[in-house]
Short mmCIF file of C-alpha atoms in Angstrom, two decimals:
data_model
loop_
_atom_site.label_atom_id
_atom_site.label_comp_id
_atom_site.label_asym_id
_atom_site.label_seq_id
_atom_site.Cartn_x
_atom_site.Cartn_y
_atom_site.Cartn_z
CA MET A 1 3.21 -12.42 28.34
CA LEU A 2 -0.24 -12.33 29.90
CA LYS A 3 -0.71 -13.22 33.55
CA THR A 4 -3.77 -15.20 32.51
CA LYS A 5 -2.02 -17.04 29.72
CA LYS A 6 -3.09 -20.49 30.94
CA ARG A 7 -6.72 -19.43 31.10
CA LEU A 8 -6.52 -17.80 27.70
CA SER A 9 -4.91 -20.92 26.26
CA LEU A 10 -7.76 -23.02 27.60
CA LEU A 11 -10.31 -20.57 26.20
CA LEU A 12 -8.77 -20.60 22.74
CA VAL A 13 -8.26 -24.38 22.69
CA LEU A 14 -11.93 -24.88 23.58
CA SER A 15 -12.90 -22.34 20.91
CA LEU A 16 -10.79 -24.16 18.34
CA MET A 17 -12.48 -27.45 19.27
CA ILE A 18 -15.86 -25.78 18.70
CA THR A 19 -14.64 -24.61 15.29
CA LEU A 20 -13.51 -28.10 14.34
CA LEU A 21 -16.80 -29.61 15.46
CA ALA A 22 -18.67 -27.01 13.42
CA ALA A 23 -16.58 -27.89 10.39
CA CYS A 24 -17.47 -31.59 10.81
CA GLY A 25 -21.12 -30.55 10.81
CA GLY A 26 -20.77 -28.86 7.42
CA GLY A 27 -19.65 -25.34 8.39
CA THR A 28 -16.18 -23.87 7.99
CA ALA A 29 -14.14 -21.31 9.84
CA SER A 30 -14.13 -19.06 6.82
CA ASN A 31 -17.86 -19.03 6.12
CA SER A 32 -19.42 -19.40 9.55
CA PRO A 33 -21.40 -16.21 10.24
CA GLY A 34 -20.44 -16.07 13.89
CA ASN A 35 -16.81 -17.19 13.42
CA GLU A 36 -16.99 -19.61 16.30
CA GLY A 37 -13.23 -20.12 16.30
CA THR A 38 -13.02 -16.85 18.20
CA GLU A 39 -16.57 -16.90 19.60
CA LYS A 40 -17.55 -14.03 21.79
CA ALA A 41 -16.44 -14.23 25.38
CA ALA A 42 -19.69 -12.70 26.62
CA ASN A 43 -19.09 -9.84 29.03
CA GLY A 44 -15.37 -10.41 28.77
CA GLU A 45 -15.56 -13.84 30.41
CA GLY A 46 -13.18 -16.67 29.71
CA ALA A 47 -13.55 -20.39 30.36
CA ALA A 48 -15.62 -21.38 33.41
CA GLY A 49 -16.84 -17.79 33.72
CA GLU A 50 -13.39 -16.47 34.64
CA LYS A 51 -12.76 -12.87 33.71
CA LEU A 52 -10.13 -12.03 31.13
CA GLU A 53 -7.69 -9.48 32.43
CA LYS A 54 -8.50 -5.97 31.16
CA VAL A 55 -5.96 -4.97 28.53
CA LYS A 56 -5.33 -1.77 26.56
CA LEU A 57 -3.43 -2.27 23.30
CA THR A 58 -1.55 0.20 21.13
CA TRP A 59 -1.80 -0.33 17.37
CA TYR A 60 -0.25 1.69 14.55
CA LEU A 61 -1.33 2.09 10.94
CA VAL A 62 0.49 3.99 8.21
CA GLY A 63 -1.06 7.07 6.64
CA ASP A 64 -3.71 9.37 8.01
CA ALA A 65 -6.70 8.97 10.30
CA HIS A 66 -10.21 9.69 9.07
CA LYS A 67 -12.16 12.75 10.16
CA ASP A 68 -14.47 10.48 12.20
CA GLN A 69 -11.75 8.14 13.42
CA SER A 70 -12.36 8.75 17.13
CA LYS A 71 -16.06 7.87 16.75
CA ILE A 72 -15.27 4.70 14.84
CA VAL A 73 -12.61 3.55 17.30
CA ALA A 74 -15.00 4.28 20.18
CA GLU A 75 -17.53 1.88 18.63
CA TRP A 76 -14.79 -0.69 18.05
CA ASN A 77 -13.69 -0.46 21.67
CA LYS A 78 -17.25 -1.06 22.90
CA MET A 79 -17.26 -4.30 20.94
CA LEU A 80 -13.79 -5.26 22.12
CA GLU A 81 -14.66 -4.63 25.77
CA ARG A 82 -17.80 -6.71 25.36
CA ASP A 83 -16.05 -9.63 23.69
CA LEU A 84 -12.39 -9.62 24.79
CA ASN A 85 -12.21 -7.18 27.73
CA THR A 86 -9.83 -5.14 25.57
CA THR A 87 -9.50 -1.64 24.15
CA VAL A 88 -7.19 -0.38 21.40
CA ASP A 89 -5.48 2.98 21.09
CA LEU A 90 -5.26 3.21 17.29
CA LYS A 91 -2.54 5.57 16.05
CA PHE A 92 -1.36 6.65 12.59
CA THR A 93 2.03 7.63 11.17
CA THR A 94 0.46 10.16 8.72
CA TRP A 95 1.83 10.20 5.15
CA ASN A 96 4.22 13.06 5.86
CA ASP A 97 7.69 11.47 6.11
CA TRP A 98 5.95 8.27 7.21
CA MET A 99 8.88 5.93 6.54
CA THR A 100 11.17 7.79 8.92
CA LYS A 101 8.48 7.76 11.60
CA TYR A 102 7.73 4.09 10.97
CA ASN A 103 11.33 3.00 11.45
CA LEU A 104 11.66 5.21 14.52
CA LEU A 105 8.63 3.55 16.10
CA LEU A 106 10.28 0.17 15.73
CA THR A 107 13.66 1.25 17.10
CA SER A 108 12.63 3.64 19.88
CA GLY A 109 11.33 0.96 22.23
CA GLU A 110 7.82 2.44 22.31
CA LYS A 111 5.36 -0.20 23.52
CA ILE A 112 3.40 -1.19 20.41
CA ASP A 113 1.20 -4.28 20.28
CA MET A 114 0.55 -4.39 16.53
CA ILE A 115 1.63 -2.42 13.47
CA PHE A 116 0.99 -2.45 9.73
CA ALA A 117 3.82 -4.27 7.94
CA SER A 118 4.73 -4.55 4.29
CA SER A 119 7.40 -5.65 1.87
CA TRP A 120 7.43 -1.99 0.71
CA ALA A 121 7.97 -0.87 4.31
CA ASP A 122 11.15 -2.95 4.83
CA PHE A 123 9.31 -5.96 6.30
CA TYR A 124 12.02 -8.46 5.35
CA LYS A 125 14.86 -6.30 6.59
CA LEU A 126 13.10 -5.44 9.84
CA SER A 127 12.23 -9.10 10.43
CA LYS A 128 15.86 -10.09 9.99
CA GLN A 129 16.87 -7.37 12.41
CA GLY A 130 14.50 -8.68 15.09
CA ALA A 131 11.98 -5.82 15.02
CA PHE A 132 8.99 -8.20 15.03
CA LEU A 133 7.98 -11.22 17.12
CA ASP A 134 7.90 -14.71 15.65
CA LEU A 135 4.21 -15.64 15.69
CA LYS A 136 4.52 -19.25 14.58
CA ASP A 137 3.68 -20.76 17.98
CA LEU A 138 1.14 -18.10 18.98
CA LEU A 139 -1.04 -18.12 15.87
CA PRO A 140 -2.73 -21.55 16.27
CA GLN A 141 -3.67 -20.67 19.86
CA TYR A 142 -4.63 -17.03 19.68
CA ALA A 143 -5.76 -16.59 16.07
CA PRO A 144 -7.14 -20.03 15.17
CA VAL A 145 -9.57 -18.91 12.47
CA THR A 146 -6.92 -16.86 10.69
CA TRP A 147 -4.40 -19.67 11.09
CA GLY A 148 -6.84 -21.97 9.31
CA ASN A 149 -7.93 -19.75 6.43
CA VAL A 150 -4.68 -18.12 5.29
CA PRO A 151 -3.19 -20.19 2.43
CA LYS A 152 0.20 -21.81 3.00
CA GLU A 153 1.83 -19.78 0.24
CA ASP A 154 0.70 -16.60 1.97
CA TRP A 155 2.24 -17.73 5.26
CA ASP A 156 5.39 -18.55 3.29
CA SER A 157 5.54 -14.94 2.08
CA VAL A 158 5.89 -13.68 5.67
CA THR A 159 8.25 -16.44 6.79
CA VAL A 160 11.82 -15.32 7.40
CA SER A 161 14.50 -17.77 8.53
CA GLY A 162 11.83 -20.24 9.62
CA GLY A 163 9.79 -17.77 11.67
CA ILE A 164 6.41 -16.22 10.82
CA TYR A 165 6.72 -12.49 11.45
CA ALA A 166 3.36 -11.12 10.30
CA VAL A 167 -0.22 -12.02 9.42
CA PRO A 168 -0.72 -11.28 5.70
CA ASN A 169 -4.03 -10.06 4.40
CA THR A 170 -5.97 -12.52 2.24
CA ASN A 171 -7.16 -10.30 -0.57
CA PRO A 172 -5.35 -11.01 -3.86
CA GLU A 173 -4.72 -7.85 -5.86
CA TYR A 174 -3.10 -6.52 -8.99
CA THR A 175 -1.78 -3.05 -8.30
CA PRO A 176 0.10 -1.62 -11.28
CA LEU A 177 0.11 2.14 -11.18
CA GLY A 178 -1.65 4.28 -13.74
CA TYR A 179 -3.46 7.57 -14.28
CA VAL A 180 -6.98 8.65 -13.42
CA TYR A 181 -7.82 11.56 -15.68
CA ARG A 182 -10.61 13.71 -17.12
CA GLU A 183 -11.96 11.37 -19.76
CA ASP A 184 -14.67 13.87 -20.68
CA TRP A 185 -11.96 16.39 -21.55
CA ARG A 186 -10.06 13.85 -23.66
CA LYS A 187 -13.21 13.21 -25.65
CA GLU A 188 -13.90 16.94 -25.93
CA PHE A 189 -10.38 17.49 -27.33
CA GLY A 190 -10.92 14.71 -29.86
CA LEU A 191 -7.73 12.99 -28.74
CA PRO A 192 -6.97 9.24 -28.93
CA GLU A 193 -6.95 7.07 -25.82
CA PHE A 194 -3.63 6.82 -23.96
CA THR A 195 -1.15 4.32 -25.35
CA ASP A 196 2.26 5.92 -24.91
CA LEU A 197 4.11 9.09 -23.83
CA ASP A 198 3.11 10.97 -26.96
CA SER A 199 -0.61 10.40 -26.41
CA ILE A 200 -0.30 11.38 -22.75
CA GLU A 201 1.65 14.51 -23.66
CA ALA A 202 -0.96 15.48 -26.25
CA TYR A 203 -3.61 15.32 -23.53
CA LEU A 204 -1.55 17.34 -21.04
CA ASP A 205 -0.90 19.96 -23.69
CA ALA A 206 -4.57 20.30 -24.59
CA VAL A 207 -5.53 20.67 -20.93
CA LYS A 208 -2.96 23.44 -20.48
CA THR A 209 -3.62 25.32 -23.70
CA GLN A 210 -7.36 24.83 -24.17
CA LYS A 211 -8.63 24.64 -20.59
CA LYS A 212 -5.94 26.91 -19.08
CA VAL A 213 -5.59 24.33 -16.30
CA ILE A 214 -2.35 22.97 -14.84
CA PRO A 215 -2.69 19.26 -15.71
CA ILE A 216 -0.65 17.82 -12.80
CA ASN A 217 -1.51 20.30 -10.10
CA GLY A 218 -0.21 20.13 -6.52
CA ALA A 219 2.37 17.48 -5.62
CA ALA A 220 3.73 16.24 -8.94
CA TYR A 221 6.76 14.05 -8.22
CA GLU A 222 5.07 10.65 -7.84
CA ASN A 223 2.86 11.39 -10.84
CA VAL A 224 6.01 11.70 -12.94
CA ASN A 225 8.13 9.10 -11.15
CA SER A 226 5.56 6.31 -11.54
CA LEU A 227 5.28 7.05 -15.27
CA TYR A 228 9.09 7.03 -15.55
CA LYS A 229 9.45 3.58 -13.97
CA PHE A 230 6.69 1.88 -15.96
CA TRP A 231 7.50 3.51 -19.29
CA ASN A 232 11.13 2.43 -19.10
CA ASP A 233 10.27 -0.92 -17.45
CA PHE A 234 12.82 -0.15 -14.74
CA GLN A 235 12.57 -2.48 -11.74
CA LEU A 236 13.88 -0.50 -8.78
CA ILE A 237 15.65 -2.54 -6.12
CA GLY A 238 16.14 -1.15 -2.67
CA GLY A 239 15.62 2.52 -3.41
CA ASP A 240 15.19 5.08 -6.16
CA VAL A 241 18.58 4.92 -7.89
CA ILE A 242 19.51 1.29 -8.55
CA GLY A 243 17.49 -1.35 -10.36
CA ALA A 244 17.15 -3.86 -13.16
CA THR A 245 16.82 -2.38 -16.62
CA SER A 246 13.76 -4.54 -17.33
CA TYR A 247 11.68 -7.40 -15.96
CA ASP A 248 13.09 -9.78 -18.56
CA ASN A 249 16.69 -8.89 -17.63
CA PRO A 250 16.61 -9.11 -13.81
CA ARG A 251 20.37 -9.51 -13.46
CA ASP A 252 21.13 -6.42 -15.54
CA ILE A 253 21.23 -4.17 -12.49
CA GLN A 254 22.53 -0.67 -13.04
CA ILE A 255 22.74 2.81 -11.58
CA LEU A 256 19.69 4.07 -13.46
CA PRO A 257 20.63 7.80 -13.54
CA TYR A 258 23.71 6.72 -15.53
CA THR A 259 21.60 5.21 -18.32
CA GLU A 260 20.69 6.75 -21.68
CA GLU A 261 17.02 6.20 -20.84
CA PHE A 262 17.29 8.41 -17.76
CA GLU A 263 19.05 11.14 -19.69
CA ALA A 264 16.36 11.10 -22.38
CA TRP A 265 13.68 11.16 -19.69
CA VAL A 266 14.93 14.20 -17.76
CA LYS A 267 15.38 16.13 -20.99
CA ARG A 268 11.80 15.41 -21.98
CA MET A 269 10.54 16.30 -18.51
CA LYS A 270 12.27 19.67 -18.83
CA THR A 271 10.10 20.38 -21.87
CA TRP A 272 7.01 19.35 -19.89
CA GLU A 273 8.00 21.70 -17.08
CA GLN A 274 8.55 24.54 -19.54
CA LYS A 275 5.09 23.97 -21.00
CA GLY A 276 3.59 24.36 -17.52
CA TYR A 277 2.32 20.83 -16.95
CA TRP A 278 3.05 21.29 -13.21
CA ASN A 279 3.85 24.15 -10.83
CA LYS A 280 7.24 25.46 -9.79
CA ASN A 281 6.43 24.36 -6.22
CA ALA A 282 5.58 20.81 -7.32
CA LEU A 283 8.16 19.30 -4.94
CA SER A 284 7.06 21.21 -1.86
CA SER A 285 3.29 21.08 -2.33
CA ASN A 286 1.42 18.90 0.18
CA GLN A 287 -1.84 18.80 -1.76
CA GLU A 288 -2.53 15.76 -3.89
CA ALA A 289 -3.12 16.22 -7.62
CA GLY A 290 -6.41 14.35 -7.26
CA ASP A 291 -7.84 17.09 -5.05
CA PHE A 292 -7.45 19.54 -7.93
CA ILE A 293 -9.21 17.23 -10.37
CA LYS A 294 -12.31 17.28 -8.17
CA THR A 295 -12.41 21.08 -8.24
CA GLY A 296 -11.79 21.36 -11.99
CA GLN A 297 -8.25 22.67 -11.46
CA GLY A 298 -6.35 19.54 -12.44
CA ALA A 299 -6.55 16.73 -14.96
CA ILE A 300 -4.39 13.73 -14.05
CA TYR A 301 -3.37 11.75 -10.94
CA TRP A 302 -1.37 8.56 -10.32
CA ARG A 303 -3.31 5.68 -8.69
CA ASN A 304 -3.41 1.88 -8.60
CA PRO A 305 -6.63 0.23 -9.87
CA SER A 306 -8.22 -0.14 -6.43
CA SER A 307 -7.48 3.48 -5.47
CA ALA A 308 -8.68 4.59 -8.89
CA GLY A 309 -11.98 2.85 -8.19
CA GLY A 310 -12.30 4.70 -4.89
CA PHE A 311 -11.54 8.00 -6.59
CA ILE A 312 -14.06 7.42 -9.38
CA ASN A 313 -16.72 6.27 -6.92
CA GLU A 314 -16.24 9.43 -4.86
CA VAL A 315 -16.64 11.60 -7.96
CA LYS A 316 -19.87 9.74 -8.75
CA ALA A 317 -21.18 9.92 -5.19
CA LYS A 318 -20.59 13.67 -5.07
CA ASN A 319 -22.36 14.06 -8.43
CA LEU A 320 -19.41 16.02 -9.82
CA ALA A 321 -19.98 17.00 -13.44
CA MET A 322 -17.09 15.04 -14.90
CA GLU A 323 -16.24 11.65 -16.38
CA ILE A 324 -13.10 10.00 -15.03
CA GLY A 325 -11.10 7.46 -17.01
CA TYR A 326 -8.26 5.17 -15.95
CA PHE A 327 -5.15 4.05 -17.84
CA PRO A 328 -2.95 1.37 -16.23
CA PHE A 329 0.75 1.68 -17.05
CA SER A 330 0.91 -2.13 -17.38
CA ARG A 331 -0.22 -1.63 -20.98
CA PHE A 332 3.16 -0.18 -21.90
CA HIS A 333 4.83 -3.61 -21.71
CA ASN A 334 1.77 -5.89 -21.49
CA TYR A 335 2.41 -7.61 -18.17
CA VAL A 336 1.38 -7.11 -14.57
CA ILE A 337 2.87 -8.28 -11.26
CA PRO A 338 0.39 -9.40 -8.58
CA THR A 339 0.81 -7.90 -5.13
CA LEU A 340 2.84 -10.02 -2.73
CA PRO A 341 0.80 -11.27 0.24
CA SER A 342 3.45 -9.59 2.39
CA SER A 343 2.63 -6.24 0.80
CA ASN A 344 -0.21 -5.74 3.29
CA ALA A 345 0.08 -7.41 6.67
CA MET A 346 -0.03 -6.88 10.42
CA ALA A 347 2.98 -7.59 12.62
CA ILE A 348 3.66 -7.52 16.35
CA PRO A 349 6.74 -5.50 17.35
CA LYS A 350 9.16 -7.01 19.85
CA SER A 351 8.18 -4.25 22.29
CA SER A 352 4.62 -5.61 22.58
CA VAL A 353 3.36 -6.24 26.11
CA ASN A 354 0.28 -8.20 25.01
CA PRO A 355 0.97 -10.12 21.80
CA GLU A 356 -1.56 -12.84 22.60
CA ARG A 357 -4.46 -10.45 23.06
CA SER A 358 -3.42 -8.52 19.96
CA LEU A 359 -3.71 -11.69 17.89
CA MET A 360 -7.14 -12.37 19.40
CA VAL A 361 -8.27 -8.89 18.36
CA LEU A 362 -6.87 -9.33 14.84
CA ASP A 363 -8.62 -12.69 14.54
CA LYS A 364 -11.92 -10.99 15.32
CA LEU A 365 -11.16 -8.04 13.06
CA ARG A 366 -10.40 -10.19 10.02
CA ASN A 367 -13.11 -12.79 10.41
CA ASP A 368 -16.08 -11.33 12.27
CA PRO A 369 -18.18 -9.27 9.81
CA GLU A 370 -19.34 -6.88 12.56
CA TYR A 371 -15.74 -5.95 13.34
CA PHE A 372 -14.56 -6.05 9.74
CA ASN A 373 -17.32 -3.80 8.39
CA LEU A 374 -16.83 -1.17 11.08
CA MET A 375 -13.06 -0.86 10.72
CA THR A 376 -12.96 -1.28 6.94
CA TYR A 377 -16.00 0.75 5.85
CA GLY A 378 -16.92 2.86 8.90
CA ILE A 379 -20.18 3.26 10.81
CA GLU A 380 -23.23 1.68 9.21
CA GLY A 381 -25.92 4.26 8.59
CA THR A 382 -23.34 7.03 8.24
CA HIS A 383 -20.37 6.03 6.12
CA TRP A 384 -22.20 3.19 4.42
CA ALA A 385 -25.50 1.31 4.21
CA LYS A 386 -26.41 -2.21 3.17
CA GLY A 387 -26.96 -2.83 -0.52
CA GLU A 388 -29.22 -5.37 -2.18
CA ASP A 389 -27.14 -8.32 -0.89
CA ASP A 390 -24.44 -9.15 1.65
CA LYS A 391 -21.65 -8.37 -0.82
CA THR A 392 -22.82 -4.85 -1.71
CA ILE A 393 -22.85 -1.58 0.21
CA VAL A 394 -23.98 1.95 -0.54
CA ILE A 395 -21.50 4.79 0.11
CA PRO A 396 -22.36 7.07 1.80
CA ALA A 397 -25.54 6.08 3.64
CA PRO A 398 -28.66 7.71 2.14
CA GLY A 399 -29.04 11.30 3.26
CA VAL A 400 -25.37 11.73 4.17
CA ASN A 401 -23.32 14.44 2.44
CA LEU A 402 -19.85 13.28 1.39
CA ASP A 403 -18.47 16.81 1.70
CA GLU A 404 -19.40 16.82 5.38
CA THR A 405 -18.75 13.12 6.04
CA PRO A 406 -16.00 11.85 3.70
CA ARG A 407 -15.91 8.17 2.77
CA TYR A 408 -14.07 6.07 5.32
CA ASP A 409 -10.74 5.40 3.68
CA ILE A 410 -7.82 4.44 5.91
CA ALA A 411 -4.93 2.01 5.50
CA SER A 412 -7.04 -1.00 6.47
CA TRP A 413 -5.14 -3.13 3.98
CA GLY A 414 -3.39 -5.22 6.64
CA TRP A 415 -6.50 -7.12 7.81
CA ARG A 416 -8.47 -7.40 4.58
CA TYR A 417 -9.99 -10.83 3.99
CA GLU A 418 -11.57 -11.41 0.58
CA PRO A 419 -14.75 -13.24 1.74
CA ASN A 420 -15.66 -10.18 3.84
CA MET A 421 -14.86 -7.56 1.19
CA LYS A 422 -17.81 -5.71 -0.31
CA GLY A 423 -18.47 -3.97 -3.60
CA GLU A 424 -19.99 -0.51 -3.87
CA LYS A 425 -23.45 -0.21 -5.38
CA GLY A 426 -23.33 2.00 -8.44
CA GLY A 427 -19.56 2.02 -8.20
CA TRP A 428 -16.95 1.79 -10.90
CA ASP A 429 -17.28 -1.44 -12.87
CA GLY A 430 -13.89 -0.95 -14.50
CA LEU A 431 -12.10 -2.76 -11.68
CA ASP A 432 -13.60 -6.14 -12.57
CA ALA A 433 -12.74 -5.58 -16.23
CA LEU A 434 -9.14 -4.78 -15.30
CA LYS A 435 -8.85 -7.97 -13.22
CA GLU A 436 -9.87 -9.96 -16.28
CA GLU A 437 -7.34 -8.01 -18.37
CA PHE A 438 -4.56 -8.68 -15.86
CA LYS A 439 -5.04 -12.41 -15.24
CA PRO A 440 -3.60 -13.70 -18.54
CA ILE A 441 -0.60 -11.31 -18.45
CA SER A 442 0.36 -11.88 -14.82
CA LYS A 443 4.03 -12.52 -13.99
CA PRO A 444 5.44 -13.42 -10.56
CA ASP A 445 7.15 -10.78 -8.42
CA ILE A 446 10.83 -11.72 -8.64
CA PHE A 447 12.11 -8.47 -7.14
CA GLY A 448 10.01 -7.80 -4.03
CA PRO A 449 11.40 -10.66 -1.90
CA ILE A 450 15.06 -9.69 -2.41
CA TYR A 451 16.43 -9.18 1.09
CA LEU A 452 18.66 -6.16 1.70
CA ASP A 453 19.79 -5.13 5.18
CA TYR A 454 22.46 -2.68 3.88
CA ALA A 455 24.70 -3.42 6.89
CA PRO A 456 27.95 -3.16 4.85
CA VAL A 457 26.82 -0.01 3.00
CA LYS A 458 24.78 2.00 5.49
CA ALA A 459 26.87 5.13 5.07
CA GLU A 460 26.74 4.93 1.27
CA LEU A 461 22.97 4.32 1.30
CA ALA A 462 22.35 7.40 3.44
CA ALA A 463 24.62 9.55 1.28
CA VAL A 464 23.06 8.33 -1.99
CA ASN A 465 19.54 8.95 -0.67
CA GLN A 466 20.52 12.49 0.29
CA VAL A 467 21.94 13.15 -3.17
CA PHE A 468 18.78 11.74 -4.75
CA GLU A 469 16.58 14.08 -2.70
CA GLN A 470 18.74 17.13 -3.35
CA TYR A 471 19.61 16.64 -7.02
CA GLY A 472 17.60 13.74 -8.45
CA LYS A 473 14.05 14.83 -7.69
CA PRO A 474 14.38 18.38 -9.06
CA LEU A 475 16.02 16.98 -12.19
CA MET A 476 13.16 14.53 -12.68
CA LEU A 477 10.70 17.44 -12.70
CA GLY A 478 12.79 19.71 -14.90
CA LEU A 479 13.21 22.16 -12.03
CA THR A 480 16.67 23.17 -13.13
CA SER A 481 17.85 25.79 -15.60
CA ASP A 482 20.44 23.61 -17.36
CA VAL A 483 19.56 19.91 -17.64
CA ASP A 484 22.93 18.78 -19.03
CA ALA A 485 24.88 20.55 -16.29
CA SER A 486 22.49 19.32 -13.57
CA LEU A 487 22.65 15.73 -14.84
CA LYS A 488 26.45 15.87 -14.82
CA THR A 489 26.43 17.21 -11.26
CA TYR A 490 23.92 14.57 -10.13
CA ARG A 491 26.01 11.72 -11.50
CA GLU A 492 29.19 13.12 -9.95
CA LYS A 493 27.51 13.55 -6.58
CA LEU A 494 26.21 9.97 -6.70
CA LYS A 495 29.69 8.66 -7.38
CA THR A 496 31.15 10.71 -4.52
CA ALA A 497 28.40 9.38 -2.23
CA GLY A 498 29.51 5.80 -2.93
CA VAL A 499 26.86 4.64 -5.37
CA ASP A 500 29.26 2.15 -6.99
CA LYS A 501 29.75 0.35 -3.68
CA LEU A 502 25.98 0.36 -3.13
CA LEU A 503 25.49 -1.11 -6.62
CA GLU A 504 28.00 -3.87 -5.93
CA TYR A 505 26.19 -4.81 -2.72
CA ILE A 506 22.73 -4.86 -4.32
CA GLN A 507 23.98 -6.88 -7.29
CA GLU A 508 25.51 -9.45 -4.97
CA GLU A 509 22.42 -9.83 -2.79
CA ALA A 510 20.04 -9.92 -5.77
CA ASN A 511 22.12 -12.59 -7.50
CA LYS A 512 22.06 -14.72 -4.33
CA TYR A 513 18.28 -14.60 -4.41
CA PHE A 514 18.09 -15.25 -8.15
CA ASP A 515 20.48 -18.23 -7.77
CA GLU A 516 18.30 -19.71 -4.99
CA ARG A 517 15.17 -19.38 -7.11
CA GLY A 518 16.77 -20.40 -10.40
CA ILE A 519 16.01 -17.03 -12.01
CA GLU A 520 18.17 -16.24 -15.00
#
């Protein structure tokens, strides 16, 4: 804990009183331009002119840093020194084997003051295991504005056994996966819009035969895997092998590679591989399929709607001679699941030396537009410029070349706050249309909150995952000479690895959750 905790407490209590008084006068914590709840401690001074102790924090985000990251963090640290006598060493896991690195960070004892957290990055399991600090008592004191503007249901989503173990972002999203693709080519081929596997295959075939282009170039696995899950309506639970056979049958949990649907899928994917829809090195390639679309050497790439918008906007900004379309896989079964608030959050590991100051920084980052704009969109005048109103920006700033200065796009999801989010002038208007499409077909996420710690089946989990990597992935991409023989081997290897015991455990834990929530 901080040596100056009493002084900091006084500072934050006084700040909170100012916020409450402002609210009584007609302002609110969420719309006040200066965000008085965490008003600037000018020159790093606390109450009565007392200096805040100088602190250096270590934060981690998933994914990769931006080309200009050091410049952006340098600007951020100038602001932090000015306001909170603090600096942050911002680090990234990179996307290469990020999950292994992420878990190692939380078990190695490395001193980390804040880290991105998510339901898809084992947030619930890690919280149960004590990887994160309970913030319930710290939040009202050290992040008063955030404490006041995060809805109760969002706090509930990061509450585990009565403790609050993260600060969720406040930016509601629908994120079904789908394909961005060369819409101009589809029109040129005279093909119908995507509706099913046959229409997608017809497009892939025309790209390969008429354009002589590999449709899914570079890394292909996730492009195929995402299609596989949504087409079959499989709801994976705790990994890549076990899941519910559909949203409407949540308790019908099976070993998916044992199903007829999986067998039919891998046989069809073998035909796609034989037709050359992806490369032989599709599993080892580190280059994203989207990179090849931009150079005219690819045609299709898996994205969620928000990422699709970023991709399309980049194509527009670079004046690339192509029209990009987007097809959300939600149309296969006509429903969409909104993102859990816990899908994008910031947590404080138990190894943190300065949790209080970290919360103060996060409170500024979420709620102060100066901080938010810098760390979400980059440096004004370089990565972006102001649009015609406060809700619109221009990317990149006029006169800036995107090839030399790429758009600022990091995993800033953990601190996003909807009132501070901005739209891109001249950007893709399809995102708003998709939101309207999704609202009436939205269904609650009944699978994401299922808690699995795997304690009784750790050995089986590791063995099954290894079998999946060695045999399952190549089979999914048709990278095998004999599909029937490879499928038989895969299923046998899964059984030897203990997949039945893993299934029994997941079924038991899922049914506990379904019983608690009254889900049939």
